[in-house]
CSV table of C-alpha atoms and ligand atoms in Angstrom, one decimal:
chain,number,residue,atom,x,y,z
A,19,MET,CA,-57.1,11.4,83.2
A,20,GLU,CA,-54.9,13.1,85.8
A,21,ASN,CA,-51.9,11.1,87.1
A,22,LYS,CA,-52.3,10.8,90.9
A,23,THR,CA,-49.4,8.7,92.2
A,24,GLN,CA,-47.4,10.3,95.0
A,25,GLN,CA,-43.8,9.7,95.9
A,26,ALA,CA,-43.7,7.5,99.0
A,27,GLY,CA,-39.9,7.2,99.2
A,28,THR,CA,-36.8,5.9,97.3
A,29,ALA,CA,-35.5,2.5,96.5
A,30,GLN,CA,-31.7,2.0,96.1
A,31,LEU,CA,-30.3,-0.5,93.7
A,32,THR,CA,-26.6,-1.4,93.6
A,33,ILE,CA,-25.6,-3.2,90.4
A,34,ASN,CA,-22.3,-3.5,88.6
A,35,GLY,CA,-20.7,-1.5,91.4
A,36,LYS,CA,-23.1,1.5,90.9
A,37,THR,CA,-25.8,2.5,93.3
A,38,ILE,CA,-28.9,4.3,91.9
A,39,ASP,CA,-32.0,5.8,93.5
A,40,LEU,CA,-35.4,4.8,92.1
A,41,PRO,CA,-38.5,6.6,93.2
A,42,VAL,CA,-41.1,4.6,95.1
A,43,LEU,CA,-44.6,5.7,94.2
A,44,LYS,CA,-47.9,5.1,96.0
A,45,GLY,CA,-51.5,5.0,94.8
A,46,SER,CA,-54.7,5.4,96.8
A,47,ILE,CA,-54.9,1.7,97.9
A,48,GLY,CA,-52.7,-1.3,97.1
A,49,PRO,CA,-49.0,-2.0,96.9
A,50,ASP,CA,-46.5,0.8,96.3
A,51,VAL,CA,-44.5,0.6,93.0
A,52,VAL,CA,-40.8,1.1,92.2
A,53,ASP,CA,-40.6,3.6,89.3
A,54,ILE,CA,-38.0,2.0,87.0
A,55,ARG,CA,-38.6,4.2,84.0
A,56,THR,CA,-35.0,5.6,84.3
A,57,LEU,CA,-33.4,2.2,85.2
A,58,TYR,CA,-31.9,1.4,81.8
A,59,LYS,CA,-30.6,5.0,81.3
A,60,GLN,CA,-29.0,5.0,84.8
A,61,ALA,CA,-27.7,1.4,85.0
A,62,GLY,CA,-27.9,-0.1,81.5
A,63,VAL,CA,-30.0,-3.1,82.7
A,64,PHE,CA,-33.6,-4.2,82.2
A,65,THR,CA,-35.9,-5.8,84.7
A,66,PHE,CA,-37.0,-9.4,83.9
A,67,ASP,CA,-40.6,-10.4,84.6
A,68,PRO,CA,-42.2,-12.9,82.1
A,69,GLY,CA,-45.9,-13.1,82.8
A,70,PHE,CA,-45.7,-9.7,84.6
A,71,THR,CA,-46.3,-11.3,88.1
A,72,SER,CA,-44.6,-8.3,89.8
A,73,THR,CA,-45.1,-5.5,87.2
A,74,ALA,CA,-47.6,-2.6,87.2
A,75,SER,CA,-48.0,-1.8,83.5
A,76,CYS,CA,-50.0,1.5,84.1
A,77,GLU,CA,-51.7,3.8,86.5
A,78,SER,CA,-55.5,3.2,86.6
A,79,GLN,CA,-58.5,4.5,88.6
A,80,ILE,CA,-61.0,1.9,87.3
A,81,THR,CA,-60.9,-1.4,89.0
A,82,TYR,CA,-59.0,-2.5,92.2
A,83,ILE,CA,-58.4,-6.2,93.3
A,84,ASP,CA,-57.0,-7.3,96.6
A,85,GLY,CA,-56.1,-11.0,95.9
A,86,ASP,CA,-55.4,-11.8,99.6
A,87,GLU,CA,-58.6,-10.2,100.8
A,88,GLY,CA,-60.7,-11.4,97.9
A,89,THR,CA,-61.9,-7.9,97.2
A,90,LEU,CA,-63.0,-6.5,93.8
A,91,LEU,CA,-64.0,-2.8,93.5
A,92,TYR,CA,-65.3,-1.0,90.4
A,93,ARG,CA,-64.5,2.7,90.9
A,94,GLY,CA,-64.6,2.0,94.7
A,95,TYR,CA,-67.9,0.1,94.7
A,96,SER,CA,-67.7,-3.6,95.8
A,97,ILE,CA,-68.7,-6.2,93.2
A,98,ASP,CA,-71.3,-7.8,95.5
A,99,ASP,CA,-72.9,-4.4,96.2
A,100,LEU,CA,-73.2,-3.7,92.5
A,101,ALA,CA,-74.4,-7.2,91.6
A,102,ASP,CA,-77.1,-6.9,94.2
A,103,ASN,CA,-78.3,-3.3,93.5
A,104,ALA,CA,-77.2,-2.0,90.1
A,105,SER,CA,-78.1,-2.8,86.5
A,106,PHE,CA,-75.3,-3.7,84.0
A,107,MET,CA,-76.0,-0.4,82.2
A,108,GLU,CA,-75.5,1.5,85.5
A,109,VAL,CA,-72.2,-0.4,86.0
A,110,ALA,CA,-71.2,0.4,82.4
A,111,TYR,CA,-71.8,4.1,83.0
A,112,LEU,CA,-69.8,3.9,86.3
A,113,LEU,CA,-66.8,2.1,84.7
A,114,LEU,CA,-66.7,4.6,81.8
A,115,ASN,CA,-67.3,7.8,83.7
A,116,GLY,CA,-66.1,7.1,87.3
A,117,GLU,CA,-69.3,7.9,89.1
A,118,LEU,CA,-72.7,6.2,89.4
A,119,PRO,CA,-75.2,8.1,87.1
A,120,THR,CA,-78.0,10.3,88.3
A,121,GLN,CA,-81.4,9.4,87.0
A,122,ASP,CA,-81.1,11.8,84.1
A,123,GLU,CA,-77.6,10.7,83.3
A,124,TYR,CA,-78.7,7.1,83.3
A,125,ALA,CA,-81.7,7.7,81.2
A,126,GLU,CA,-79.6,9.5,78.5
A,127,PHE,CA,-76.9,6.8,78.5
A,128,ASP,CA,-79.4,3.9,78.4
A,129,THR,CA,-81.4,5.5,75.6
A,130,THR,CA,-78.2,6.2,73.6
A,131,ILE,CA,-77.1,2.6,73.9
A,132,ARG,CA,-80.6,1.3,73.0
A,133,ASN,CA,-80.5,3.4,69.8
A,134,HIS,CA,-77.2,2.0,68.6
A,135,THR,CA,-77.9,-1.7,68.8
A,136,MET,CA,-78.5,-2.2,65.1
A,137,LEU,CA,-75.7,-3.3,62.8
A,138,HIS,CA,-75.0,-1.9,59.3
A,139,ASP,CA,-77.1,-4.1,57.1
A,140,GLN,CA,-74.1,-5.4,55.2
A,141,VAL,CA,-72.4,-6.7,58.3
A,142,ASP,CA,-74.9,-9.6,58.1
A,143,HIS,CA,-73.2,-10.8,54.9
A,144,PHE,CA,-70.1,-11.5,57.1
A,145,PHE,CA,-72.0,-14.1,59.0
A,146,ARG,CA,-73.0,-15.9,55.8
A,147,GLY,CA,-69.2,-16.3,55.0
A,148,TYR,CA,-68.5,-18.4,58.0
A,149,ARG,CA,-69.0,-22.1,58.3
A,150,ARG,CA,-72.1,-22.9,60.4
A,151,ASP,CA,-69.9,-24.9,62.8
A,152,ALA,CA,-67.3,-22.1,63.2
A,153,HIS,CA,-66.5,-21.5,66.9
A,154,PRO,CA,-68.5,-18.3,67.8
A,155,MET,CA,-65.4,-16.7,69.2
A,156,ALA,CA,-63.8,-16.9,65.7
A,157,VAL,CA,-66.9,-15.2,64.4
A,158,MET,CA,-66.6,-12.5,67.1
A,159,VAL,CA,-62.9,-11.8,66.4
A,160,GLY,CA,-63.6,-11.5,62.7
A,161,THR,CA,-66.8,-9.5,62.8
A,162,VAL,CA,-65.7,-7.0,65.5
A,163,GLY,CA,-62.4,-6.5,63.7
A,164,ALA,CA,-64.4,-5.8,60.5
A,165,LEU,CA,-66.5,-3.0,62.2
A,166,SER,CA,-63.7,-0.6,61.5
A,167,ALA,CA,-64.5,-1.1,57.8
A,168,PHE,CA,-68.0,0.2,58.5
A,169,TYR,CA,-67.7,3.0,61.0
A,170,HIS,CA,-65.0,5.2,59.5
A,171,ASP,CA,-66.5,8.3,61.2
A,172,SER,CA,-65.6,7.1,64.7
A,173,THR,CA,-62.1,5.6,64.3
A,174,ASP,CA,-60.1,8.9,64.9
A,175,ILE,CA,-58.7,8.2,68.4
A,176,ASN,CA,-57.5,11.8,68.8
A,177,ASP,CA,-61.1,13.1,68.6
A,178,ALA,CA,-62.9,12.8,72.0
A,179,ARG,CA,-66.4,12.7,70.3
A,180,ALA,CA,-65.3,10.0,67.9
A,181,ARG,CA,-64.0,8.0,70.9
A,182,GLU,CA,-67.3,8.4,72.7
A,183,ILE,CA,-69.3,7.3,69.6
A,184,SER,CA,-67.2,4.2,69.0
A,185,ALA,CA,-67.5,3.4,72.7
A,186,TYR,CA,-71.3,3.5,72.5
A,187,ARG,CA,-71.3,1.6,69.2
A,188,MET,CA,-69.1,-1.2,70.6
A,189,ILE,CA,-71.2,-1.6,73.8
A,190,ALA,CA,-74.5,-1.4,72.0
A,191,LYS,CA,-73.6,-3.7,69.1
A,192,MET,CA,-71.8,-6.5,70.9
A,193,PRO,CA,-75.1,-8.2,72.0
A,194,THR,CA,-76.4,-8.0,68.5
A,195,ILE,CA,-73.2,-9.6,67.1
A,196,ALA,CA,-73.1,-12.2,69.8
A,197,ALA,CA,-76.7,-13.2,69.3
A,198,ARG,CA,-76.2,-13.4,65.5
A,199,ALA,CA,-73.2,-15.7,66.1
A,200,TYR,CA,-75.4,-18.0,68.1
A,201,LYS,CA,-78.4,-17.9,65.7
A,202,TYR,CA,-76.1,-18.5,62.7
A,203,SER,CA,-74.6,-21.6,64.5
A,204,VAL,CA,-78.0,-23.1,65.0
A,205,GLY,CA,-79.4,-22.2,61.6
A,206,GLN,CA,-82.1,-19.9,62.9
A,207,PRO,CA,-83.0,-16.5,61.4
A,208,PHE,CA,-81.5,-13.4,63.0
A,209,VAL,CA,-83.7,-11.4,65.4
A,210,TRP,CA,-83.5,-7.6,65.3
A,211,PRO,CA,-82.9,-5.7,68.6
A,212,GLN,CA,-86.0,-4.0,70.2
A,213,ASN,CA,-85.4,-0.5,71.6
A,214,ASP,CA,-88.1,-0.9,74.2
A,215,LEU,CA,-86.2,-3.7,75.9
A,216,ASP,CA,-83.4,-3.3,78.5
A,217,TYR,CA,-79.9,-4.5,77.6
A,218,SER,CA,-80.1,-8.1,78.9
A,219,SER,CA,-83.7,-8.7,78.0
A,220,ASN,CA,-82.9,-7.5,74.4
A,221,PHE,CA,-79.9,-9.9,74.3
A,222,LEU,CA,-81.9,-12.9,75.5
A,223,ARG,CA,-84.7,-12.2,73.0
A,224,MET,CA,-82.2,-11.9,70.1
A,225,CYS,CA,-80.8,-15.3,71.1
A,226,PHE,CA,-83.9,-17.3,71.9
A,227,ALA,CA,-86.9,-15.7,70.1
A,228,VAL,CA,-88.1,-17.5,66.9
A,229,PRO,CA,-90.5,-15.9,64.3
A,230,THR,CA,-93.1,-18.6,64.8
A,231,GLU,CA,-94.2,-17.6,68.2
A,232,PRO,CA,-94.1,-14.7,70.7
A,233,TYR,CA,-91.2,-14.7,73.1
A,234,LYS,CA,-91.6,-13.4,76.7
A,235,VAL,CA,-88.3,-12.7,78.5
A,236,SER,CA,-88.2,-14.1,82.0
A,237,LYS,CA,-87.5,-11.3,84.4
A,238,THR,CA,-85.5,-13.6,86.6
A,239,LEU,CA,-83.3,-14.8,83.7
A,240,ALA,CA,-82.8,-11.2,82.5
A,241,ARG,CA,-81.8,-10.2,86.0
A,242,ALA,CA,-79.4,-13.2,86.2
A,243,MET,CA,-78.0,-12.3,82.8
A,244,ASP,CA,-77.5,-8.7,84.0
A,245,LYS,CA,-75.7,-9.9,87.1
A,246,ILE,CA,-73.4,-12.2,85.1
A,247,PHE,CA,-72.5,-9.3,82.8
A,248,ILE,CA,-71.7,-7.1,85.9
A,249,LEU,CA,-69.4,-9.8,87.3
A,250,HIS,CA,-67.5,-10.1,84.0
A,251,ALA,CA,-67.4,-6.3,83.2
A,252,ASP,CA,-63.8,-5.5,84.2
A,253,HIS,CA,-60.8,-6.9,86.1
A,254,GLU,CA,-57.9,-4.5,86.1
A,255,GLN,CA,-54.9,-5.5,83.9
A,256,ASN,CA,-55.7,-9.1,83.0
A,257,ALA,CA,-54.4,-10.6,79.8
A,258,SER,CA,-57.1,-9.4,77.4
A,259,THR,CA,-57.3,-5.9,78.9
A,260,SER,CA,-53.5,-5.6,78.6
A,261,THR,CA,-53.9,-6.8,75.0
A,262,VAL,CA,-56.4,-4.0,74.3
A,263,ARG,CA,-54.1,-1.4,76.0
A,264,LEU,CA,-51.0,-2.5,74.1
A,265,SER,CA,-52.9,-2.5,70.8
A,266,GLY,CA,-54.3,0.9,71.6
A,267,SER,CA,-50.9,2.3,72.5
A,268,SER,CA,-49.9,2.2,68.9
A,269,GLY,CA,-52.9,4.3,67.9
A,270,ALA,CA,-54.9,1.4,66.4
A,271,ASN,CA,-58.7,2.1,66.1
A,272,PRO,CA,-61.0,0.9,69.0
A,273,PHE,CA,-62.7,-1.8,66.9
A,274,ALA,CA,-59.4,-3.4,66.1
A,275,CYS,CA,-58.3,-3.1,69.7
A,276,ILE,CA,-61.4,-4.8,71.0
A,277,ALA,CA,-61.0,-7.6,68.4
A,278,ALA,CA,-57.5,-8.2,69.8
A,279,GLY,CA,-58.9,-8.4,73.3
A,280,ILE,CA,-61.5,-10.9,72.2
A,281,ALA,CA,-58.7,-13.0,70.6
A,282,SER,CA,-56.7,-13.0,73.9
A,283,LEU,CA,-59.8,-13.7,76.1
A,284,TRP,CA,-60.5,-16.9,74.0
A,285,GLY,CA,-57.6,-18.8,75.6
A,286,PRO,CA,-58.6,-21.6,78.0
A,287,ALA,CA,-56.3,-20.1,80.7
A,288,HIS,CA,-58.3,-16.9,80.6
A,289,GLY,CA,-61.9,-16.3,79.3
A,290,GLY,CA,-62.0,-19.7,77.7
A,291,ALA,CA,-62.0,-21.3,81.1
A,292,ASN,CA,-65.8,-21.2,81.5
A,293,GLU,CA,-66.2,-23.4,78.4
A,294,ALA,CA,-63.3,-25.6,79.6
A,295,ALA,CA,-64.6,-25.9,83.2
A,296,LEU,CA,-68.0,-27.1,82.0
A,297,ASN,CA,-66.4,-29.6,79.6
A,298,MET,CA,-64.2,-30.8,82.5
A,299,LEU,CA,-67.3,-31.2,84.9
A,300,GLU,CA,-69.1,-33.2,82.2
A,301,GLN,CA,-65.9,-35.3,81.6
A,302,ILE,CA,-65.8,-36.1,85.3
A,303,GLY,CA,-69.5,-37.0,85.0
A,304,SER,CA,-70.1,-38.3,88.5
A,305,VAL,CA,-69.1,-37.6,92.0
A,306,ASP,CA,-67.3,-40.9,92.4
A,307,ARG,CA,-64.8,-40.0,89.6
A,308,ILE,CA,-63.7,-36.8,91.4
A,309,PRO,CA,-60.7,-38.3,93.2
A,310,GLU,CA,-59.3,-39.5,89.9
A,311,PHE,CA,-59.3,-36.0,88.5
A,312,ILE,CA,-58.0,-34.4,91.7
A,313,ALA,CA,-55.0,-36.8,91.4
A,314,LYS,CA,-54.5,-35.8,87.8
A,315,ALA,CA,-54.5,-32.1,88.8
A,316,LYS,CA,-51.8,-32.8,91.4
A,317,ASP,CA,-49.6,-34.9,89.1
A,318,LYS,CA,-46.7,-32.7,88.0
A,319,ASN,CA,-46.3,-34.9,84.9
A,320,ASP,CA,-50.0,-34.5,83.9
A,321,PRO,CA,-50.8,-31.2,82.1
A,322,PHE,CA,-54.4,-31.5,83.4
A,323,ARG,CA,-55.6,-28.6,85.5
A,324,LEU,CA,-58.9,-28.1,87.3
A,325,MET,CA,-60.5,-25.6,85.0
A,326,GLY,CA,-62.3,-22.9,87.0
A,327,PHE,CA,-59.8,-23.1,89.8
A,328,GLY,CA,-56.9,-20.8,90.6
A,329,HIS,CA,-56.1,-17.3,89.7
A,330,ARG,CA,-53.1,-15.1,89.2
A,331,VAL,CA,-54.3,-12.5,91.7
A,332,TYR,CA,-56.9,-14.1,93.9
A,333,LYS,CA,-55.1,-16.2,96.5
A,334,ASN,CA,-58.4,-16.3,98.4
A,335,TYR,CA,-61.9,-17.0,97.1
A,336,ASP,CA,-62.8,-15.1,93.9
A,337,PRO,CA,-65.6,-12.7,95.2
A,338,ARG,CA,-67.3,-13.1,91.8
A,339,ALA,CA,-67.5,-16.9,92.3
A,340,LYS,CA,-69.6,-16.4,95.4
A,341,VAL,CA,-72.1,-14.2,93.5
A,342,MET,CA,-72.0,-16.5,90.5
A,343,ARG,CA,-72.8,-19.5,92.7
A,344,GLU,CA,-75.9,-17.6,94.1
A,345,ALA,CA,-77.0,-16.7,90.5
A,346,CYS,CA,-76.5,-20.3,89.5
A,347,HIS,CA,-79.0,-21.5,92.1
A,348,GLU,CA,-81.5,-18.7,91.3
A,349,VAL,CA,-81.5,-19.7,87.6
A,350,LEU,CA,-81.7,-23.4,88.3
A,351,ASP,CA,-84.6,-22.8,90.7
A,352,GLU,CA,-86.4,-20.5,88.2
A,353,LEU,CA,-86.0,-23.2,85.5
A,354,GLY,CA,-87.0,-26.0,87.8
A,355,VAL,CA,-83.8,-27.8,87.2
A,356,LYS,CA,-83.5,-30.3,90.1
A,357,ASN,CA,-80.6,-32.6,90.8
A,358,ASP,CA,-78.4,-31.3,87.9
A,359,PRO,CA,-75.7,-34.0,87.8
A,360,THR,CA,-73.1,-31.4,86.6
A,361,LEU,CA,-74.0,-29.1,89.5
A,362,ALA,CA,-73.7,-32.0,91.9
A,363,VAL,CA,-70.2,-32.7,90.6
A,364,ALA,CA,-69.3,-29.0,90.8
A,365,MET,CA,-70.4,-28.6,94.4
A,366,GLU,CA,-68.7,-31.9,95.6
A,367,LEU,CA,-65.5,-31.0,93.6
A,368,GLU,CA,-65.5,-27.5,95.3
A,369,LYS,CA,-66.0,-29.1,98.7
A,370,ILE,CA,-63.2,-31.6,98.3
A,371,ALA,CA,-60.7,-29.2,96.7
A,372,LEU,CA,-61.2,-26.6,99.4
A,373,SER,CA,-60.2,-29.2,102.0
A,374,ASP,CA,-57.4,-30.8,100.1
A,375,GLU,CA,-54.0,-29.7,101.3
A,376,TYR,CA,-52.6,-29.4,97.7
A,377,PHE,CA,-55.2,-26.8,96.7
A,378,VAL,CA,-55.1,-25.1,100.1
A,379,GLU,CA,-51.3,-24.8,100.1
A,380,LYS,CA,-51.3,-23.4,96.5
A,381,LYS,CA,-54.3,-21.2,97.3
A,382,LEU,CA,-56.4,-22.6,94.5
A,383,TYR,CA,-60.0,-21.5,94.9
A,384,PRO,CA,-62.9,-21.6,92.5
A,385,ASN,CA,-62.9,-18.6,90.2
A,386,ILE,CA,-65.7,-16.9,88.3
A,387,ASP,CA,-65.5,-19.5,85.6
A,388,PHE,CA,-66.3,-22.4,87.9
A,389,TYR,CA,-70.1,-21.8,88.2
A,390,SER,CA,-70.8,-19.6,85.1
A,391,GLY,CA,-70.8,-22.6,82.7
A,392,ILE,CA,-73.5,-24.5,84.6
A,393,THR,CA,-75.6,-21.3,84.8
A,394,LEU,CA,-75.3,-20.4,81.1
A,395,ARG,CA,-76.0,-24.0,80.0
A,396,ALA,CA,-79.1,-24.0,82.1
A,397,MET,CA,-80.2,-20.7,80.4
A,398,GLY,CA,-80.0,-22.5,77.1
A,399,PHE,CA,-76.5,-21.3,75.8
A,400,PRO,CA,-74.3,-24.0,74.1
A,401,THR,CA,-70.8,-24.3,75.7
A,402,GLU,CA,-69.1,-22.6,72.8
A,403,MET,CA,-71.1,-19.4,73.6
A,404,PHE,CA,-69.8,-19.1,77.2
A,405,THR,CA,-66.7,-17.1,76.3
A,406,VAL,CA,-68.7,-15.0,73.8
A,407,LEU,CA,-70.9,-13.8,76.7
A,408,PHE,CA,-67.7,-13.1,78.7
A,409,ALA,CA,-66.4,-11.0,75.8
A,410,LEU,CA,-69.8,-9.2,75.5
A,411,ALA,CA,-69.6,-8.1,79.2
A,412,ARG,CA,-65.9,-7.4,79.2
A,413,THR,CA,-66.2,-5.0,76.2
A,414,VAL,CA,-67.4,-2.3,78.7
A,415,GLY,CA,-64.2,-2.8,80.8
A,416,TRP,CA,-61.9,-2.9,77.7
A,417,ILE,CA,-63.4,0.3,76.4
A,418,ALA,CA,-63.1,2.0,79.8
A,419,GLN,CA,-59.4,0.9,80.1
A,420,TRP,CA,-58.7,1.9,76.4
A,421,GLN,CA,-60.2,5.4,77.0
A,422,GLU,CA,-58.2,5.8,80.2
A,423,MET,CA,-55.0,4.7,78.4
A,424,ILE,CA,-55.5,7.3,75.6
A,425,ALA,CA,-56.2,10.1,78.2
A,426,ASP,CA,-53.2,9.2,80.3
A,427,PRO,CA,-50.6,11.9,80.0
A,428,SER,CA,-47.8,9.5,80.8
A,429,GLN,CA,-49.0,7.1,78.1
A,430,LYS,CA,-46.4,5.9,75.5
A,431,ILE,CA,-46.4,3.1,72.9
A,432,GLY,CA,-45.9,-0.2,74.7
A,433,ARG,CA,-42.6,-1.7,73.7
A,434,PRO,CA,-41.0,-4.2,76.2
A,435,ARG,CA,-37.4,-5.3,75.8
A,436,GLN,CA,-35.9,-8.9,76.4
A,437,VAL,CA,-33.0,-10.8,77.7
A,438,PHE,CA,-31.3,-12.3,74.6
A,439,THR,CA,-29.8,-15.7,74.9
A,440,GLY,CA,-29.6,-16.5,71.1
A,441,ALA,CA,-26.5,-16.7,68.8
A,442,GLU,CA,-24.0,-13.9,69.0
A,443,LYS,CA,-22.9,-12.2,65.7
A,444,ARG,CA,-21.4,-14.7,63.2
A,445,GLY,CA,-20.5,-14.7,59.5
A,446,TYR,CA,-22.5,-16.3,56.6
A,447,VAL,CA,-21.3,-19.8,55.7
A,448,ALA,CA,-21.7,-20.9,52.0
A,449,PHE,CA,-23.6,-24.1,51.3
A,450,ASP,CA,-20.5,-26.1,50.4
A,451,LYS,CA,-19.0,-25.3,53.8
A,452,ARG,CA,-21.9,-26.4,56.0
B,6,SDX,C1,-59.9,-15.6,84.3
B,6,SDX,O1,-56.4,-12.2,85.1
B,6,SDX,C2,-57.6,-12.2,85.4
B,6,SDX,O2,-58.1,-11.4,86.1
B,6,SDX,C3,-58.5,-13.2,84.6
B,6,SDX,C4,-60.0,-13.2,84.9
B,6,SDX,C5,-60.6,-11.9,84.4
B,6,SDX,O3,-61.7,-11.6,84.9
B,6,SDX,O4,-60.1,-11.3,83.5
B,6,SDX,O5,-60.2,-13.3,86.3
B,6,SDX,C6,-60.7,-14.4,84.2
B,6,SDX,O6,-59.1,-15.8,83.4
B,6,SDX,C7,-60.0,-16.5,85.5
B,6,SDX,C8,-59.0,-17.7,85.4
B,6,SDX,C9,-59.6,-18.8,84.5
B,6,SDX,N1,-58.6,-19.8,84.2
B,6,SDX,C10,-58.8,-21.1,84.7
B,6,SDX,O7,-59.7,-21.4,85.5
B,6,SDX,C11,-57.8,-22.1,84.1
B,6,SDX,C12,-57.3,-23.0,85.3
B,6,SDX,N2,-56.4,-22.1,86.1
B,6,SDX,C13,-55.0,-22.1,85.9
B,6,SDX,O8,-54.6,-22.2,84.5
B,6,SDX,C14,-54.2,-21.0,86.6
B,6,SDX,O9,-54.7,-21.1,87.9
B,6,SDX,C15,-54.3,-19.6,86.1
B,6,SDX,C16,-53.8,-19.4,84.7
B,6,SDX,C17,-55.6,-19.0,86.3
B,6,SDX,C18,-53.3,-18.8,87.0
B,6,SDX,O10,-52.0,-19.3,86.8
B,6,SDX,P1,-50.7,-18.6,87.5
B,6,SDX,O11,-51.1,-17.5,88.4
B,6,SDX,O12,-49.7,-18.4,86.5
B,6,SDX,O13,-50.3,-19.7,88.5
B,6,SDX,P2,-49.4,-20.9,88.1
B,6,SDX,O14,-49.8,-21.4,86.8
B,6,SDX,O15,-48.0,-20.4,88.3
B,6,SDX,O16,-49.8,-22.0,89.2
B,6,SDX,C19,-49.2,-21.9,90.5
B,6,SDX,C20,-49.2,-23.4,91.0
B,6,SDX,C21,-48.6,-24.3,90.0
B,6,SDX,O17,-48.0,-25.4,90.7
B,6,SDX,P3,-46.4,-25.3,91.0
B,6,SDX,O18,-45.7,-25.2,89.6
B,6,SDX,O19,-46.2,-24.1,91.8
B,6,SDX,O20,-46.1,-26.6,91.7
B,6,SDX,O21,-50.5,-23.9,91.1
B,6,SDX,C22,-50.8,-24.9,90.2
B,6,SDX,C23,-49.7,-24.9,89.2
B,6,SDX,O22,-49.4,-26.1,88.7
B,6,SDX,N3,-52.1,-24.6,89.6
B,6,SDX,C24,-53.1,-25.6,89.4
B,6,SDX,C25,-54.2,-24.8,88.9
B,6,SDX,N4,-53.8,-23.5,88.8
B,6,SDX,C26,-52.5,-23.4,89.2
B,6,SDX,N5,-53.1,-26.9,89.7
B,6,SDX,C27,-54.3,-27.5,89.3
B,6,SDX,N6,-55.3,-26.9,88.8
B,6,SDX,C28,-55.3,-25.6,88.6
B,6,SDX,N7,-56.4,-25.0,88.1
């Protein structure tokens, strides 16, 4: 990766009677940044930004979000363009390599991924060790982390070929692991991947085929699955991607870094929101109970939040939510699901919230997690599997960001500081003096 920021000017900071100059850098689009790398050396102070609301942690050329416009670009291509026209494997190639693949490049990449979907036979023993009722995200964290115990030949992060092989292995094997986590939870036998199936069809078959009868993948559901994977593939420096980058900055192997990303994604404020949003819609149960929950969401003393609403960056509609809502209707129509009560609650809740001054003033719009749960449940996935599917798709983004971080010449180990408000130095006090 070549650093491409340009100096756009200089910021002056006067502190403790000293004025220092800090370079202002600009990228290709988006806000300029104040380069504070020499701040502590020049002025002996740190910046303070818990939650990183005003902090750019890195330079990246992968994904761009404009929260006010509601724009999401993968390597410059808008998310709705890609969702309407590309396959998930095309988008994976784009995120990893920076350009849409030619026919030949696509054929080679797709074939490589199809030929790496099998797991080492002994990995299956891991699943036998979990309780059947374990949350599938716990299974994902444990099993993906364990992959570094099986693929020693691709954990040398300083070897470009090893990085490429581990990238292909991660992307190819995540559907197999995710499907096994589901099969194990329902007590059904594992289904091996088929190399003659595309990525999403293969995944649906590994989840829903049973040995007792043939399984025909619905093209509409496979296309909807592909679209859902595209929507979840990457999202600049969100919590789980930042976790992967920070883990990778110490030189940890890619399997361990992706396992760390899965752990972070699991939280209900992040990737766990799709599971939490569906549980919330089912808890509301009917349209007439919506006002009760809207009041809870507004009550400062009530920790309840409308899951699937709000976003750190999008202060306008999440562009993925729009595409997700279309995919939701396509799936429900394909499956002949009429009058889904949860969908009725979701659509009425969205309508009410978008006209309620509390949500308008706080710029709280539905995010991608608001409609994904309804869609995935209709496709046959249990609620606990929703974040697993998010992790499956986001693995492509995590890998692309991890590769970019390693190739970044300005990259150093991530090591933030703090503002300390604890006890100052004091002497030990013997027991009989306390
Ligand atoms: C994802 O970062 C990413 O890009 C993530 C993601 C990705 O692709 O990687 O997009 C995926 O994680 C989407 C977000 C899924 N999470 C949820 O749907 C959970 C519900 N949403 C909230 O927890 C919240 O909106 C966050 C966590 C998403 C964003 O929180 P912020 O930016 O830290 O905002 P905040 O908590 O400071 O809230 C600002 C105000 C607060 O009120 P005040 O203190 O200013 O009075 O808005 C309120 C909040 O109380 N608020 C909500 C709310 N979200 C924020 N009130 C009710 N319901 C909500 N959902």
